[in-house]
């Protein structure tokens, strides 16, 4: 019995370390963290930018989109799912954040459905009148190569070289008036980072 428990713990440790392996790749120290407004208290700005794998996502019509296509921008990847009630509440605020930044070439806001059954996504969007909500799909769970996708909604932030620099795990009011100025500070700090920073 003890041997089986030890083996189970070893397997669990291996699976956890396999998921988190990319987070061990420290690229550069991010410096003094930005002062967060109250609405952003759930945001964690990492003290070390972490190199992560270049994941592939898909458009609703099956076109491949790579994270590396957004070099030179602050990239927010917002995870959501059709079965997630807080996501339903958060989607309109993500849409508003995208609209507020649509003319800024230094930021990309990506919504990524983690639904295993991707066929549910178009009907979900139609049912809730989210025609203006653009989303990508992750049918092979590639986001798990960066961070565990065990909490949705969640938003991961990447610098201009594709390094992970921060995250929010859980619901947030992205349309709060204090968020946009903070996002602009993040853009200034991270959008122009390159791999040599």
PDB file of C-alpha atoms in Angstrom:
ATOM      1  CA  UNK A   1       0.000   0.000   0.000  1.00  0.00           C
ATOM      2  CA  UNK A   2       2.786   2.432   0.944  1.00  0.00           C
ATOM      3  CA  UNK A   3       4.606   1.587  -2.292  1.00  0.00           C
ATOM      4  CA  UNK A   4       1.470   2.299  -4.347  1.00  0.00           C
ATOM      5  CA  UNK A   5       0.928   5.631  -2.579  1.00  0.00           C
ATOM      6  CA  UNK A   6       4.561   6.610  -3.169  1.00  0.00           C
ATOM      7  CA  UNK A   7       4.258   5.708  -6.848  1.00  0.00           C
ATOM      8  CA  UNK A   8       1.015   7.692  -7.173  1.00  0.00           C
ATOM      9  CA  UNK A   9       2.653  10.739  -5.582  1.00  0.00           C
ATOM     10  CA  UNK A  10       5.629  10.419  -7.919  1.00  0.00           C
ATOM     11  CA  UNK A  11       3.315  10.274 -10.949  1.00  0.00           C
ATOM     12  CA  UNK A  12       1.389  13.302  -9.692  1.00  0.00           C
ATOM     13  CA  UNK A  13       4.638  15.233  -9.211  1.00  0.00           C
ATOM     14  CA  UNK A  14       5.695  14.320 -12.762  1.00  0.00           C
ATOM     15  CA  UNK A  15       2.411  15.516 -14.248  1.00  0.00           C
ATOM     16  CA  UNK A  16       2.551  18.787 -12.300  1.00  0.00           C
ATOM     17  CA  UNK A  17       6.170  19.413 -13.284  1.00  0.00           C
ATOM     18  CA  UNK A  18       5.381  18.548 -16.916  1.00  0.00           C
ATOM     19  CA  UNK A  19       2.627  21.167 -16.945  1.00  0.00           C
ATOM     20  CA  UNK A  20       4.763  23.785 -15.262  1.00  0.00           C
ATOM     21  CA  UNK A  21       8.010  23.083 -17.110  1.00  0.00           C
ATOM     22  CA  UNK A  22       7.755  26.197 -19.245  1.00  0.00           C
ATOM     23  CA  UNK A  23       7.457  28.389 -16.174  1.00  0.00           C
ATOM     24  CA  UNK A  24      10.984  27.417 -15.139  1.00  0.00           C
ATOM     25  CA  UNK A  25      12.424  29.236 -18.157  1.00  0.00           C
ATOM     26  CA  UNK A  26      13.291  32.641 -16.672  1.00  0.00           C
ATOM     27  CA  UNK A  27      14.107  35.153 -19.421  1.00  0.00           C
ATOM     28  CA  UNK A  28      14.547  38.498 -17.648  1.00  0.00           C
ATOM     29  CA  UNK A  29      13.562  40.262 -14.438  1.00  0.00           C
ATOM     30  CA  UNK A  30      10.550  42.483 -15.007  1.00  0.00           C
ATOM     31  CA  UNK A  31      11.648  45.146 -12.511  1.00  0.00           C
ATOM     32  CA  UNK A  32       9.456  47.172 -10.214  1.00  0.00           C
ATOM     33  CA  UNK A  33       5.829  46.007 -10.528  1.00  0.00           C
ATOM     34  CA  UNK A  34       3.306  48.544 -11.762  1.00  0.00           C
ATOM     35  CA  UNK A  35       0.976  50.044  -9.162  1.00  0.00           C
ATOM     36  CA  UNK A  36      -2.353  48.275  -9.640  1.00  0.00           C
ATOM     37  CA  UNK A  37      -5.756  49.938  -9.381  1.00  0.00           C
ATOM     38  CA  UNK A  38      -8.186  48.257  -6.989  1.00  0.00           C
ATOM     39  CA  UNK A  39     -10.033  46.571  -9.874  1.00  0.00           C
ATOM     40  CA  UNK A  40      -6.770  44.819 -10.866  1.00  0.00           C
ATOM     41  CA  UNK A  41      -5.948  43.356  -7.440  1.00  0.00           C
ATOM     42  CA  UNK A  42      -6.362  39.880  -8.921  1.00  0.00           C
ATOM     43  CA  UNK A  43      -3.620  40.566 -11.478  1.00  0.00           C
ATOM     44  CA  UNK A  44      -0.190  39.066 -10.815  1.00  0.00           C
ATOM     45  CA  UNK A  45       2.729  40.739 -12.547  1.00  0.00           C
ATOM     46  CA  UNK A  46       5.522  38.193 -12.554  1.00  0.00           C
ATOM     47  CA  UNK A  47       8.943  39.187 -11.194  1.00  0.00           C
ATOM     48  CA  UNK A  48      10.546  37.108 -13.963  1.00  0.00           C
ATOM     49  CA  UNK A  49       9.274  36.963 -17.550  1.00  0.00           C
ATOM     50  CA  UNK A  50       8.985  33.308 -18.516  1.00  0.00           C
ATOM     51  CA  UNK A  51       9.745  31.852 -21.916  1.00  0.00           C
ATOM     52  CA  UNK A  52       6.872  29.646 -23.085  1.00  0.00           C
ATOM     53  CA  UNK A  53       6.204  27.333 -26.047  1.00  0.00           C
ATOM     54  CA  UNK A  54       4.721  28.843 -29.199  1.00  0.00           C
ATOM     55  CA  UNK A  55       1.210  27.422 -29.085  1.00  0.00           C
ATOM     56  CA  UNK A  56      -1.160  26.967 -32.027  1.00  0.00           C
ATOM     57  CA  UNK A  57      -4.795  28.019 -31.828  1.00  0.00           C
ATOM     58  CA  UNK A  58      -7.561  27.831 -34.432  1.00  0.00           C
ATOM     59  CA  UNK A  59     -10.120  30.191 -35.866  1.00  0.00           C
ATOM     60  CA  UNK A  60     -13.749  29.049 -36.001  1.00  0.00           C
ATOM     61  CA  UNK A  61     -13.189  28.006 -39.614  1.00  0.00           C
ATOM     62  CA  UNK A  62     -10.089  25.945 -38.779  1.00  0.00           C
ATOM     63  CA  UNK A  63      -7.243  28.318 -39.707  1.00  0.00           C
ATOM     64  CA  UNK A  64      -4.141  27.955 -37.523  1.00  0.00           C
ATOM     65  CA  UNK A  65      -3.026  30.996 -35.511  1.00  0.00           C
ATOM     66  CA  UNK A  66       0.249  30.970 -33.579  1.00  0.00           C
ATOM     67  CA  UNK A  67       1.028  32.994 -30.479  1.00  0.00           C
ATOM     68  CA  UNK A  68       4.278  34.087 -32.165  1.00  0.00           C
ATOM     69  CA  UNK A  69       2.272  35.988 -34.808  1.00  0.00           C
ATOM     70  CA  UNK A  70       1.760  38.780 -32.288  1.00  0.00           C
ATOM     71  CA  UNK A  71       5.420  39.706 -31.687  1.00  0.00           C
ATOM     72  CA  UNK A  72       5.951  43.352 -30.769  1.00  0.00           C
ATOM     73  CA  UNK A  73       2.641  43.629 -28.906  1.00  0.00           C
ATOM     74  CA  UNK A  74       1.321  43.172 -25.415  1.00  0.00           C
ATOM     75  CA  UNK A  75      -0.871  40.090 -25.834  1.00  0.00           C
ATOM     76  CA  UNK A  76      -3.777  39.239 -23.530  1.00  0.00           C
ATOM     77  CA  UNK A  77      -5.096  35.710 -23.953  1.00  0.00           C
ATOM     78  CA  UNK A  78      -8.460  35.428 -22.225  1.00  0.00           C
ATOM     79  CA  UNK A  79      -9.589  31.847 -21.556  1.00  0.00           C
ATOM     80  CA  UNK A  80     -13.289  31.081 -21.476  1.00  0.00           C
ATOM     81  CA  UNK A  81     -15.688  28.172 -22.001  1.00  0.00           C
ATOM     82  CA  UNK A  82     -19.350  27.704 -22.918  1.00  0.00           C
ATOM     83  CA  UNK A  83     -19.985  25.856 -19.636  1.00  0.00           C
ATOM     84  CA  UNK A  84     -18.586  28.692 -17.474  1.00  0.00           C
ATOM     85  CA  UNK A  85     -21.207  31.096 -15.970  1.00  0.00           C
ATOM     86  CA  UNK A  86     -18.630  33.767 -14.925  1.00  0.00           C
ATOM     87  CA  UNK A  87     -17.301  33.733 -18.510  1.00  0.00           C
ATOM     88  CA  UNK A  88     -20.769  34.633 -19.797  1.00  0.00           C
ATOM     89  CA  UNK A  89     -20.687  37.643 -17.471  1.00  0.00           C
ATOM     90  CA  UNK A  90     -17.113  38.605 -18.416  1.00  0.00           C
ATOM     91  CA  UNK A  91     -17.399  38.376 -22.233  1.00  0.00           C
ATOM     92  CA  UNK A  92     -19.116  41.779 -22.707  1.00  0.00           C
ATOM     93  CA  UNK A  93     -16.327  43.502 -20.751  1.00  0.00           C
ATOM     94  CA  UNK A  94     -13.680  41.758 -22.885  1.00  0.00           C
ATOM     95  CA  UNK A  95     -15.529  42.937 -26.007  1.00  0.00           C
ATOM     96  CA  UNK A  96     -15.470  46.500 -24.615  1.00  0.00           C
ATOM     97  CA  UNK A  97     -11.731  46.264 -23.843  1.00  0.00           C
ATOM     98  CA  UNK A  98     -11.090  45.088 -27.422  1.00  0.00           C
ATOM     99  CA  UNK A  99     -13.150  47.965 -28.806  1.00  0.00           C
ATOM    100  CA  UNK A 100     -11.304  50.502 -26.636  1.00  0.00           C
ATOM    101  CA  UNK A 101      -7.976  49.238 -28.005  1.00  0.00           C
ATOM    102  CA  UNK A 102      -8.881  48.462 -31.616  1.00  0.00           C
ATOM    103  CA  UNK A 103      -6.785  51.347 -32.970  1.00  0.00           C
ATOM    104  CA  UNK A 104      -3.720  50.540 -30.865  1.00  0.00           C
ATOM    105  CA  UNK A 105      -1.206  48.457 -32.846  1.00  0.00           C
ATOM    106  CA  UNK A 106       0.738  47.621 -29.657  1.00  0.00           C
ATOM    107  CA  UNK A 107      -1.871  45.343 -28.081  1.00  0.00           C
ATOM    108  CA  UNK A 108      -3.715  42.183 -29.107  1.00  0.00           C
ATOM    109  CA  UNK A 109      -6.591  40.815 -27.052  1.00  0.00           C
ATOM    110  CA  UNK A 110      -7.337  37.194 -27.874  1.00  0.00           C
ATOM    111  CA  UNK A 111     -10.290  35.232 -26.564  1.00  0.00           C
ATOM    112  CA  UNK A 112      -9.615  31.493 -26.462  1.00  0.00           C
ATOM    113  CA  UNK A 113     -12.316  28.905 -25.896  1.00  0.00           C
ATOM    114  CA  UNK A 114     -11.032  25.856 -24.035  1.00  0.00           C
ATOM    115  CA  UNK A 115     -14.123  23.789 -24.884  1.00  0.00           C
ATOM    116  CA  UNK A 116     -13.157  20.241 -25.819  1.00  0.00           C
ATOM    117  CA  UNK A 117     -16.201  20.061 -28.100  1.00  0.00           C
ATOM    118  CA  UNK A 118     -15.522  23.084 -30.303  1.00  0.00           C
ATOM    119  CA  UNK A 119     -18.798  22.569 -32.193  1.00  0.00           C
ATOM    120  CA  UNK A 120     -20.621  24.064 -29.173  1.00  0.00           C
ATOM    121  CA  UNK A 121     -18.968  27.463 -29.564  1.00  0.00           C
ATOM    122  CA  UNK A 122     -20.797  28.939 -32.622  1.00  0.00           C
ATOM    123  CA  UNK A 123     -24.250  28.049 -31.257  1.00  0.00           C
ATOM    124  CA  UNK A 124     -23.312  29.450 -27.826  1.00  0.00           C
ATOM    125  CA  UNK A 125     -22.238  32.744 -29.407  1.00  0.00           C
ATOM    126  CA  UNK A 126     -25.452  32.916 -31.457  1.00  0.00           C
ATOM    127  CA  UNK A 127     -27.667  32.066 -28.467  1.00  0.00           C
ATOM    128  CA  UNK A 128     -26.191  34.884 -26.368  1.00  0.00           C
ATOM    129  CA  UNK A 129     -26.003  37.450 -29.204  1.00  0.00           C
ATOM    130  CA  UNK A 130     -22.201  37.586 -29.122  1.00  0.00           C
ATOM    131  CA  UNK A 131     -21.826  38.119 -32.862  1.00  0.00           C
ATOM    132  CA  UNK A 132     -19.138  40.757 -32.219  1.00  0.00           C
ATOM    133  CA  UNK A 133     -17.165  38.462 -29.893  1.00  0.00           C
ATOM    134  CA  UNK A 134     -14.256  37.039 -31.878  1.00  0.00           C
ATOM    135  CA  UNK A 135     -12.769  33.904 -30.402  1.00  0.00           C
ATOM    136  CA  UNK A 136     -10.151  31.305 -31.174  1.00  0.00           C
ATOM    137  CA  UNK A 137     -10.335  27.616 -30.266  1.00  0.00           C
ATOM    138  CA  UNK A 138      -7.917  25.292 -28.492  1.00  0.00           C
ATOM    139  CA  UNK A 139      -9.113  21.792 -29.472  1.00  0.00           C
ATOM    140  CA  UNK A 140      -5.831  20.113 -28.480  1.00  0.00           C
ATOM    141  CA  UNK A 141      -5.477  21.975 -25.144  1.00  0.00           C
ATOM    142  CA  UNK A 142      -2.200  23.630 -26.141  1.00  0.00           C
ATOM    143  CA  UNK A 143      -2.649  26.384 -23.540  1.00  0.00           C
ATOM    144  CA  UNK A 144      -1.882  23.673 -20.959  1.00  0.00           C
ATOM    145  CA  UNK A 145       1.718  23.800 -22.213  1.00  0.00           C
ATOM    146  CA  UNK A 146       1.922  27.307 -20.725  1.00  0.00           C
ATOM    147  CA  UNK A 147      -0.304  27.260 -17.632  1.00  0.00           C
ATOM    148  CA  UNK A 148      -2.915  24.834 -16.292  1.00  0.00           C
ATOM    149  CA  UNK A 149      -6.307  25.796 -17.719  1.00  0.00           C
ATOM    150  CA  UNK A 150      -8.123  24.663 -14.585  1.00  0.00           C
ATOM    151  CA  UNK A 151      -9.633  28.083 -13.826  1.00  0.00           C
ATOM    152  CA  UNK A 152     -11.835  30.032 -16.245  1.00  0.00           C
ATOM    153  CA  UNK A 153     -12.160  32.790 -16.938  1.00  0.00           C
ATOM    154  CA  UNK A 154      -8.451  33.522 -16.798  1.00  0.00           C
ATOM    155  CA  UNK A 155      -6.264  35.950 -18.699  1.00  0.00           C
ATOM    156  CA  UNK A 156      -2.554  35.532 -19.441  1.00  0.00           C
ATOM    157  CA  UNK A 157      -0.360  38.432 -20.559  1.00  0.00           C
ATOM    158  CA  UNK A 158       2.650  38.130 -22.852  1.00  0.00           C
ATOM    159  CA  UNK A 159       5.310  40.656 -23.792  1.00  0.00           C
ATOM    160  CA  UNK A 160       6.371  41.589 -27.311  1.00  0.00           C
ATOM    161  CA  UNK A 161       8.661  38.553 -27.500  1.00  0.00           C
ATOM    162  CA  UNK A 162       5.967  36.112 -26.379  1.00  0.00           C
ATOM    163  CA  UNK A 163       7.168  35.714 -22.786  1.00  0.00           C
ATOM    164  CA  UNK A 164       4.590  35.288 -20.037  1.00  0.00           C
ATOM    165  CA  UNK A 165       4.650  38.368 -17.785  1.00  0.00           C
ATOM    166  CA  UNK A 166       1.400  38.243 -15.824  1.00  0.00           C
ATOM    167  CA  UNK A 167      -2.008  36.699 -15.311  1.00  0.00           C
ATOM    168  CA  UNK A 168      -5.450  37.022 -13.762  1.00  0.00           C
ATOM    169  CA  UNK A 169      -7.154  33.802 -12.701  1.00  0.00           C
ATOM    170  CA  UNK A 170     -10.873  34.402 -12.308  1.00  0.00           C
ATOM    171  CA  UNK A 171     -13.546  36.910 -13.326  1.00  0.00           C
ATOM    172  CA  UNK A 172     -12.661  40.570 -13.791  1.00  0.00           C
ATOM    173  CA  UNK A 173     -14.500  43.749 -14.808  1.00  0.00           C
ATOM    174  CA  UNK A 174     -12.304  44.567 -17.815  1.00  0.00           C
ATOM    175  CA  UNK A 175     -14.594  47.487 -18.644  1.00  0.00           C
ATOM    176  CA  UNK A 176     -13.979  49.277 -15.346  1.00  0.00           C
ATOM    177  CA  UNK A 177     -12.668  52.806 -15.995  1.00  0.00           C
ATOM    178  CA  UNK A 178      -9.467  52.112 -14.012  1.00  0.00           C
ATOM    179  CA  UNK A 179      -8.451  49.154 -16.190  1.00  0.00           C
ATOM    180  CA  UNK A 180      -7.669  50.903 -19.491  1.00  0.00           C
ATOM    181  CA  UNK A 181      -5.023  53.276 -18.012  1.00  0.00           C
ATOM    182  CA  UNK A 182      -3.368  50.270 -16.342  1.00  0.00           C
ATOM    183  CA  UNK A 183      -3.420  48.296 -19.602  1.00  0.00           C
ATOM    184  CA  UNK A 184      -1.730  51.263 -21.280  1.00  0.00           C
ATOM    185  CA  UNK A 185       1.037  51.116 -18.658  1.00  0.00           C
ATOM    186  CA  UNK A 186       1.455  47.403 -19.386  1.00  0.00           C
ATOM    187  CA  UNK A 187       1.699  48.177 -23.110  1.00  0.00           C
ATOM    188  CA  UNK A 188       4.425  50.773 -22.460  1.00  0.00           C
ATOM    189  CA  UNK A 189       6.357  48.369 -20.255  1.00  0.00           C
ATOM    190  CA  UNK A 190       6.058  45.164 -22.267  1.00  0.00           C
ATOM    191  CA  UNK A 191       4.946  45.589 -25.900  1.00  0.00           C
ATOM    192  CA  UNK A 192       8.393  46.414 -27.292  1.00  0.00           C
ATOM    193  CA  UNK A 193      10.289  43.770 -25.338  1.00  0.00           C
ATOM    194  CA  UNK A 194      12.388  41.439 -27.428  1.00  0.00           C
ATOM    195  CA  UNK A 195      13.996  38.150 -26.525  1.00  0.00           C
ATOM    196  CA  UNK A 196      17.257  39.904 -25.665  1.00  0.00           C
ATOM    197  CA  UNK A 197      15.642  42.177 -23.018  1.00  0.00           C
TER     198      UNK A 197
END
